[in-house]
Structures are given as C-alpha cells and as structure tokens.
PDB file of C-alpha atoms in Angstrom:
ATOM      1  CA  MET W   1     -18.250 -17.974  75.088  1.00 85.00           C
ATOM      2  CA  GLN W   2     -20.907 -20.864  75.257  1.00 90.00           C
ATOM      3  CA  PRO W   3     -23.615 -19.986  77.973  1.00 94.00           C
ATOM      4  CA  PHE W   4     -23.657 -22.417  80.797  1.00 96.00           C
ATOM      5  CA  THR W   5     -27.143 -23.161  82.245  1.00 97.00           C
ATOM      6  CA  SER W   6     -27.275 -26.736  82.924  1.00 98.00           C
ATOM      7  CA  HIS W   7     -25.269 -29.550  81.665  1.00 98.00           C
ATOM      8  CA  THR W   8     -25.496 -33.342  82.020  1.00 98.00           C
ATOM      9  CA  GLY W   9     -22.428 -35.322  80.941  1.00 98.00           C
ATOM     10  CA  LEU W  10     -20.277 -38.155  81.368  1.00 98.00           C
ATOM     11  CA  ALA W  11     -18.018 -37.722  84.471  1.00 98.00           C
ATOM     12  CA  VAL W  12     -14.249 -38.731  84.898  1.00 98.00           C
ATOM     13  CA  MET W  13     -12.194 -38.535  88.228  1.00 98.00           C
ATOM     14  CA  ILE W  14      -8.492 -37.682  89.070  1.00 97.00           C
ATOM     15  CA  ASP W  15      -8.490 -38.522  92.715  1.00 96.00           C
ATOM     16  CA  SER W  16      -5.669 -36.496  93.685  1.00 96.00           C
ATOM     17  CA  ALA W  17      -5.090 -33.051  95.674  1.00 97.00           C
ATOM     18  CA  ASN W  18      -2.780 -30.116  94.587  1.00 98.00           C
ATOM     19  CA  ILE W  19      -2.970 -30.699  90.947  1.00 98.00           C
ATOM     20  CA  ASP W  20      -1.116 -27.718  89.505  1.00 97.00           C
ATOM     21  CA  THR W  21      -1.141 -25.849  86.251  1.00 97.00           C
ATOM     22  CA  ASP W  22       2.156 -27.272  85.201  1.00 96.00           C
ATOM     23  CA  GLN W  23       0.483 -30.693  85.236  1.00 97.00           C
ATOM     24  CA  ILE W  24      -2.698 -29.419  83.605  1.00 98.00           C
ATOM     25  CA  ILE W  25      -0.664 -27.974  80.688  1.00 96.00           C
ATOM     26  CA  PRO W  26       3.128 -28.215  80.811  1.00 95.00           C
ATOM     27  CA  LYS W  27       5.262 -25.197  80.013  1.00 92.00           C
ATOM     28  CA  GLN W  28       6.565 -26.482  76.667  1.00 92.00           C
ATOM     29  CA  PHE W  29       3.054 -26.205  75.165  1.00 92.00           C
ATOM     30  CA  LEU W  30       2.535 -22.444  76.032  1.00 89.00           C
ATOM     31  CA  SER W  31       3.661 -21.033  72.714  1.00 84.00           C
ATOM     32  CA  LYS W  32       0.307 -20.604  71.231  1.00 77.00           C
ATOM     33  CA  VAL W  33      -1.568 -17.276  71.775  1.00 77.00           C
ATOM     34  CA  THR W  34      -4.996 -18.467  70.683  1.00 81.00           C
ATOM     35  CA  ARG W  35      -7.108 -20.609  73.002  1.00 84.00           C
ATOM     36  CA  ASP W  36      -7.608 -23.752  70.777  1.00 88.00           C
ATOM     37  CA  GLY W  37      -5.185 -26.611  70.122  1.00 92.00           C
ATOM     38  CA  PHE W  38      -4.355 -27.237  73.970  1.00 95.00           C
ATOM     39  CA  GLY W  39      -6.544 -30.005  74.719  1.00 95.00           C
ATOM     40  CA  VAL W  40      -4.275 -32.747  73.139  1.00 95.00           C
ATOM     41  CA  HIS W  41      -1.570 -31.453  75.601  1.00 96.00           C
ATOM     42  CA  LEU W  42      -3.884 -31.717  78.654  1.00 97.00           C
ATOM     43  CA  PHE W  43      -2.152 -33.664  81.442  1.00 98.00           C
ATOM     44  CA  HIS W  44       0.493 -34.374  78.859  1.00 97.00           C
ATOM     45  CA  ASP W  45       2.920 -36.003  81.562  1.00 96.00           C
ATOM     46  CA  TRP W  46       0.337 -38.368  82.894  1.00 97.00           C
ATOM     47  CA  ARG W  47      -1.568 -39.035  79.598  1.00 97.00           C
ATOM     48  CA  TYR W  48       1.642 -40.115  77.585  1.00 97.00           C
ATOM     49  CA  LEU W  49       4.523 -42.557  78.098  1.00 96.00           C
ATOM     50  CA  ASP W  50       6.853 -40.696  75.775  1.00 95.00           C
ATOM     51  CA  GLU W  51       7.639 -36.906  75.463  1.00 92.00           C
ATOM     52  CA  ALA W  52       6.289 -36.621  72.061  1.00 91.00           C
ATOM     53  CA  GLY W  53       2.905 -37.720  73.124  1.00 92.00           C
ATOM     54  CA  ASP W  54       2.641 -40.682  70.701  1.00 94.00           C
ATOM     55  CA  VAL W  55       2.286 -43.365  73.303  1.00 96.00           C
ATOM     56  CA  PRO W  56      -0.875 -43.198  75.575  1.00 96.00           C
ATOM     57  CA  ASN W  57      -0.609 -44.275  79.164  1.00 97.00           C
ATOM     58  CA  PRO W  58      -3.272 -46.916  79.479  1.00 97.00           C
ATOM     59  CA  GLU W  59      -3.430 -46.508  83.214  1.00 96.00           C
ATOM     60  CA  PHE W  60      -4.359 -42.878  83.169  1.00 97.00           C
ATOM     61  CA  THR W  61      -7.944 -42.250  83.859  1.00 97.00           C
ATOM     62  CA  LEU W  62      -8.621 -39.875  80.883  1.00 96.00           C
ATOM     63  CA  ASN W  63      -7.189 -42.600  78.622  1.00 97.00           C
ATOM     64  CA  LYS W  64      -9.476 -45.238  79.687  1.00 97.00           C
ATOM     65  CA  PRO W  65     -12.245 -46.037  76.995  1.00 97.00           C
ATOM     66  CA  ARG W  66     -15.087 -45.885  79.559  1.00 97.00           C
ATOM     67  CA  PHE W  67     -14.432 -42.234  80.159  1.00 98.00           C
ATOM     68  CA  SER W  68     -14.127 -41.262  76.381  1.00 97.00           C
ATOM     69  CA  GLY W  69     -15.933 -38.063  75.985  1.00 97.00           C
ATOM     70  CA  ALA W  70     -16.166 -36.997  79.559  1.00 98.00           C
ATOM     71  CA  THR W  71     -17.223 -33.452  80.189  1.00 98.00           C
ATOM     72  CA  ILE W  72     -17.155 -33.215  83.931  1.00 98.00           C
ATOM     73  CA  LEU W  73     -13.993 -33.668  86.017  1.00 98.00           C
ATOM     74  CA  LEU W  74     -13.958 -34.659  89.511  1.00 98.00           C
ATOM     75  CA  ALA W  75     -10.772 -33.800  91.610  1.00 98.00           C
ATOM     76  CA  GLN W  76      -9.624 -32.956  95.098  1.00 98.00           C
ATOM     77  CA  GLU W  77      -8.767 -29.908  96.924  1.00 98.00           C
ATOM     78  CA  ASN W  78      -6.464 -27.064  95.638  1.00 98.00           C
ATOM     79  CA  PHE W  79      -6.958 -27.771  92.152  1.00 98.00           C
ATOM     80  CA  GLY W  80      -5.329 -25.524  89.634  1.00 98.00           C
ATOM     81  CA  CYS W  81      -2.445 -24.461  92.135  1.00 97.00           C
ATOM     82  CA  GLY W  82       0.914 -23.368  90.923  1.00 93.00           C
ATOM     83  CA  SER W  83       1.346 -20.605  88.222  1.00 89.00           C
ATOM     84  CA  SER W  84      -1.260 -18.348  86.898  1.00 90.00           C
ATOM     85  CA  ARG W  85      -1.234 -19.471  83.306  1.00 90.00           C
ATOM     86  CA  GLU W  86      -4.700 -18.925  81.695  1.00 93.00           C
ATOM     87  CA  HIS W  87      -3.795 -21.837  79.339  1.00 95.00           C
ATOM     88  CA  ALA W  88      -4.936 -24.253  82.002  1.00 97.00           C
ATOM     89  CA  PRO W  89      -8.647 -23.617  81.625  1.00 97.00           C
ATOM     90  CA  TRP W  90      -8.069 -23.256  77.845  1.00 96.00           C
ATOM     91  CA  ALA W  91      -6.548 -26.821  77.695  1.00 97.00           C
ATOM     92  CA  LEU W  92      -9.389 -28.203  79.889  1.00 98.00           C
ATOM     93  CA  ALA W  93     -12.273 -26.483  77.785  1.00 97.00           C
ATOM     94  CA  ASP W  94     -10.552 -27.458  74.570  1.00 96.00           C
ATOM     95  CA  PHE W  95     -10.341 -31.114  75.820  1.00 97.00           C
ATOM     96  CA  GLY W  96     -14.194 -30.984  75.962  1.00 97.00           C
ATOM     97  CA  LEU W  97     -14.652 -30.365  79.915  1.00 98.00           C
ATOM     98  CA  ARG W  98     -17.461 -28.032  80.789  1.00 98.00           C
ATOM     99  CA  ALA W  99     -17.236 -28.273  84.542  1.00 98.00           C
ATOM    100  CA  ILE W 100     -14.587 -29.084  87.302  1.00 98.00           C
ATOM    101  CA  ILE W 101     -15.934 -30.251  90.777  1.00 98.00           C
ATOM    102  CA  ALA W 102     -13.671 -30.104  93.752  1.00 98.00           C
ATOM    103  CA  PRO W 103     -13.593 -29.215  97.374  1.00 98.00           C
ATOM    104  CA  SER W 104     -11.382 -26.057  96.631  1.00 98.00           C
ATOM    105  CA  PHE W 105      -9.525 -24.365  93.676  1.00 98.00           C
ATOM    106  CA  ALA W 106      -6.534 -22.079  93.479  1.00 97.00           C
ATOM    107  CA  ASP W 107      -7.982 -18.400  93.469  1.00 97.00           C
ATOM    108  CA  ILE W 108      -6.279 -17.427  90.159  1.00 96.00           C
ATOM    109  CA  PHE W 109      -7.246 -20.680  88.446  1.00 97.00           C
ATOM    110  CA  TYR W 110     -10.787 -20.111  89.669  1.00 97.00           C
ATOM    111  CA  GLY W 111     -11.098 -16.749  88.300  1.00 96.00           C
ATOM    112  CA  ASN W 112      -9.520 -17.847  84.963  1.00 96.00           C
ATOM    113  CA  SER W 113     -11.934 -20.648  84.506  1.00 97.00           C
ATOM    114  CA  ILE W 114     -14.901 -18.291  85.076  1.00 96.00           C
ATOM    115  CA  ASN W 115     -13.519 -16.012  82.630  1.00 94.00           C
ATOM    116  CA  ASN W 116     -13.216 -18.559  79.958  1.00 94.00           C
ATOM    117  CA  GLY W 117     -16.481 -20.217  80.247  1.00 95.00           C
ATOM    118  CA  LEU W 118     -15.340 -23.270  82.503  1.00 97.00           C
ATOM    119  CA  LEU W 119     -17.445 -23.767  85.465  1.00 98.00           C
ATOM    120  CA  PRO W 120     -15.531 -24.537  88.815  1.00 98.00           C
ATOM    121  CA  VAL W 121     -17.941 -26.159  91.220  1.00 98.00           C
ATOM    122  CA  LYS W 122     -16.886 -26.209  94.939  1.00 98.00           C
ATOM    123  CA  LEU W 123     -18.600 -28.852  97.053  1.00 98.00           C
ATOM    124  CA  LYS W 124     -17.783 -30.450 100.529  1.00 98.00           C
ATOM    125  CA  ALA W 125     -14.871 -33.058 100.510  1.00 98.00           C
ATOM    126  CA  HIS W 126     -17.315 -35.889 101.495  1.00 98.00           C
ATOM    127  CA  GLU W 127     -19.809 -34.770  98.651  1.00 98.00           C
ATOM    128  CA  VAL W 128     -16.905 -34.958  96.263  1.00 98.00           C
ATOM    129  CA  ARG W 129     -15.880 -38.358  97.521  1.00 98.00           C
ATOM    130  CA  GLN W 130     -19.387 -39.626  97.135  1.00 98.00           C
ATOM    131  CA  LEU W 131     -19.489 -38.425  93.394  1.00 98.00           C
ATOM    132  CA  ILE W 132     -16.081 -40.153  92.922  1.00 98.00           C
ATOM    133  CA  ASN W 133     -17.381 -43.464  94.438  1.00 98.00           C
ATOM    134  CA  GLU W 134     -20.499 -43.470  92.460  1.00 98.00           C
ATOM    135  CA  VAL W 135     -18.433 -42.631  89.187  1.00 98.00           C
ATOM    136  CA  GLU W 136     -15.924 -45.409  89.936  1.00 96.00           C
ATOM    137  CA  VAL W 137     -18.528 -48.234  90.472  1.00 97.00           C
ATOM    138  CA  GLN W 138     -20.915 -47.294  87.467  1.00 96.00           C
ATOM    139  CA  GLU W 139     -19.621 -47.280  84.081  1.00 95.00           C
ATOM    140  CA  GLY W 140     -21.117 -44.415  81.902  1.00 96.00           C
ATOM    141  CA  ALA W 141     -22.030 -42.518  85.058  1.00 97.00           C
ATOM    142  CA  ARG W 142     -23.344 -39.009  84.359  1.00 98.00           C
ATOM    143  CA  ILE W 143     -23.765 -36.029  86.655  1.00 98.00           C
ATOM    144  CA  THR W 144     -25.811 -32.885  86.178  1.00 98.00           C
ATOM    145  CA  VAL W 145     -24.522 -29.357  87.044  1.00 98.00           C
ATOM    146  CA  ASP W 146     -27.223 -26.997  86.963  1.00 98.00           C
ATOM    147  CA  LEU W 147     -25.922 -23.392  87.256  1.00 98.00           C
ATOM    148  CA  THR W 148     -29.682 -22.053  87.198  1.00 97.00           C
ATOM    149  CA  ALA W 149     -30.317 -23.857  90.473  1.00 98.00           C
ATOM    150  CA  CYS W 150     -26.689 -24.062  91.860  1.00 98.00           C
ATOM    151  CA  LYS W 151     -27.173 -27.798  92.170  1.00 98.00           C
ATOM    152  CA  VAL W 152     -25.163 -30.863  91.274  1.00 98.00           C
ATOM    153  CA  THR W 153     -27.105 -34.263  90.727  1.00 98.00           C
ATOM    154  CA  SER W 154     -25.214 -37.436  91.336  1.00 98.00           C
ATOM    155  CA  PRO W 155     -25.448 -40.716  89.193  1.00 98.00           C
ATOM    156  CA  THR W 156     -27.982 -42.014  91.851  1.00 97.00           C
ATOM    157  CA  GLY W 157     -29.765 -38.891  92.091  1.00 98.00           C
ATOM    158  CA  ALA W 158     -28.242 -37.405  95.187  1.00 98.00           C
ATOM    159  CA  GLU W 159     -28.342 -33.486  95.205  1.00 98.00           C
ATOM    160  CA  PHE W 160     -25.625 -31.206  96.373  1.00 98.00           C
ATOM    161  CA  SER W 161     -25.926 -27.340  96.466  1.00 98.00           C
ATOM    162  CA  PHE W 162     -23.212 -24.925  95.672  1.00 98.00           C
ATOM    163  CA  THR W 163     -22.535 -21.165  95.579  1.00 98.00           C
ATOM    164  CA  LEU W 164     -21.083 -18.779  93.153  1.00 97.00           C
ATOM    165  CA  ALA W 165     -20.640 -15.276  93.137  1.00 96.00           C
ATOM    166  CA  GLU W 166     -23.599 -13.503  91.231  1.00 96.00           C
ATOM    167  CA  SER W 167     -21.193 -11.523  89.079  1.00 93.00           C
ATOM    168  CA  ALA W 168     -19.579 -14.803  87.968  1.00 95.00           C
ATOM    169  CA  ARG W 169     -22.893 -16.714  87.869  1.00 96.00           C
ATOM    170  CA  HIS W 170     -24.118 -13.834  85.493  1.00 95.00           C
ATOM    171  CA  LYS W 171     -21.206 -14.171  83.167  1.00 94.00           C
ATOM    172  CA  LEU W 172     -21.438 -17.887  82.767  1.00 96.00           C
ATOM    173  CA  LEU W 173     -25.252 -18.173  82.340  1.00 96.00           C
ATOM    174  CA  ASN W 174     -25.039 -15.422  79.525  1.00 94.00           C
ATOM    175  CA  GLY W 175     -21.609 -16.660  78.023  1.00 92.00           C
ATOM    176  CA  LEU W 176     -19.990 -13.501  78.787  1.00 84.00           C
ATOM    177  CA  ASP W 177     -16.330 -12.855  79.083  1.00 72.00           C
ATOM    178  CA  ALA W 178     -15.024  -9.447  80.237  1.00 64.00           C
ATOM    179  CA  ILE W 179     -15.278  -7.821  76.812  1.00 58.00           C
ATOM    180  CA  GLY W 180     -18.699  -9.431  76.316  1.00 59.00           C
ATOM    181  CA  LEU W 181     -19.843  -8.070  79.690  1.00 59.00           C
ATOM    182  CA  THR W 182     -18.582  -4.674  78.608  1.00 54.00           C
ATOM    183  CA  LEU W 183     -20.356  -4.641  75.376  1.00 53.00           C
ATOM    184  CA  SER W 184     -23.500  -5.717  77.220  1.00 58.00           C
ATOM    185  CA  HIS W 185     -23.508  -2.087  78.307  1.00 57.00           C
ATOM    186  CA  ASP W 186     -23.031  -0.557  74.834  1.00 60.00           C
ATOM    187  CA  ALA W 187     -26.350   1.427  75.040  1.00 66.00           C
ATOM    188  CA  LYS W 188     -25.296   3.110  78.387  1.00 67.00           C
ATOM    189  CA  ILE W 189     -21.651   3.656  77.242  1.00 60.00           C
ATOM    190  CA  SER W 190     -22.968   5.188  74.044  1.00 64.00           C
ATOM    191  CA  ALA W 191     -25.612   7.410  75.863  1.00 65.00           C
ATOM    192  CA  TYR W 192     -22.678   8.414  78.298  1.00 63.00           C
ATOM    193  CA  GLU W 193     -20.185   9.374  75.486  1.00 64.00           C
ATOM    194  CA  SER W 194     -22.993  11.296  73.763  1.00 64.00           C
ATOM    195  CA  GLN W 195     -23.237  13.603  76.629  1.00 73.00           C
ATOM    196  CA  ILE W 196     -19.375  14.403  76.703  1.00 72.00           C
ATOM    197  CA  PRO W 197     -18.724  18.006  75.610  1.00 71.00           C
ATOM    198  CA  SER W 198     -16.923  17.985  72.271  1.00 67.00           C
ATOM    199  CA  TRP W 199     -14.051  19.820  73.637  1.00 64.00           C
ATOM    200  CA  ARG W 200     -13.125  16.927  75.842  1.00 65.00           C
ATOM    201  CA  SER W 201     -13.137  14.357  72.760  1.00 56.00           C
TER     202      SER W 201
END
C-alpha cells in the first residue's frame, strides 16, 4: 500500500447521509477479485444516466469539470453503511480518492478502508459543514489531511483535529496492510521459529 503521511488535494462533496456500499459500488460489478478496475463503476447509479455507463449524469458532483481529479471526498454521517463488501474502499481508491471526511462511518467500512490504504477522517458535523461550504463557493478548493499531526486544514486555513487508533495510524503511515504488518515482524518470527524444537516442526 502507498503510505499516507500528509496529502493536499482537490476536494469534492456528496452532501448526503447514509451513503451505502451498494451506492458506492453496485452489486453487479463485484465479480472481479483484484482491487483494480472498480473506479469506473464508483457511484454508478448516480454517475450515469444509463445502465451501461455510457452517458454521464452532468448533474452529479463527481462528473462536474471543476471536480475532475478530486482526491478528497466530503460526505455526511454513516458513510459506507450497508453490506460489508471490501470492494467499496477498492472503488474509492481506484477512482483516485485518498481520504474520506465525514462525521461518522459504518464500522466495517471504516476498518476496510484503513486495511486498504484509504484514510477515513471523522470530524464534527459542523466542521464537515464548514468544509463543504468552503468547497462549494471556491472552485479548485484544496484540503490538506495531515496524518502525522492528525489535522485537517480547510481551503481558508481553518484547522480541525481528528483522532485515529494508533494501530491504524501506524499501518497507514507505513503503507502496511495486514500481511505487510505481519512481515514487518519477520525477524522476530524467524527468531521464534529457530527456537522451536525440531520434533515439533
């Protein structure tokens, strides 16, 4: 995974609560077993006017030219609710998003995001509202998410602090998924295994 230390990027908002994983990546696109190729289907039912995905919906925020290349998504409470599909953070990351900022997240989605290098940032509802308002009025508005300092900086320079479990923060800062975290202890594992009596192997 790509380490996440500090990221400044163009922000886009979907000003809705309870965005579920079936909206993030609809079930008909779950047949792939690799993590890539899901970004084109992200928010499919909202992004496109046809089932095939050939006709973009010009009214959907992510399709508007001013938000092209956005890497930070602002949303409302309970983002990622619904099923436990890991494809949801895969699709968000494959689209190019590095961080999601919302007042709250569904627990399983929150964990899946961290395990796949996507940073979920919980801020107070009024802080998210301020960020959304600033992004709405300022074309090209950029937000900085600093995981080293656990701080979000708005387009106008307002600063908001957030918290993250130290274990999750360690994984994201170092670009470690569960396998990578295990392999980071390779020396200790090897030392332990070397002490195992041969009759037990």
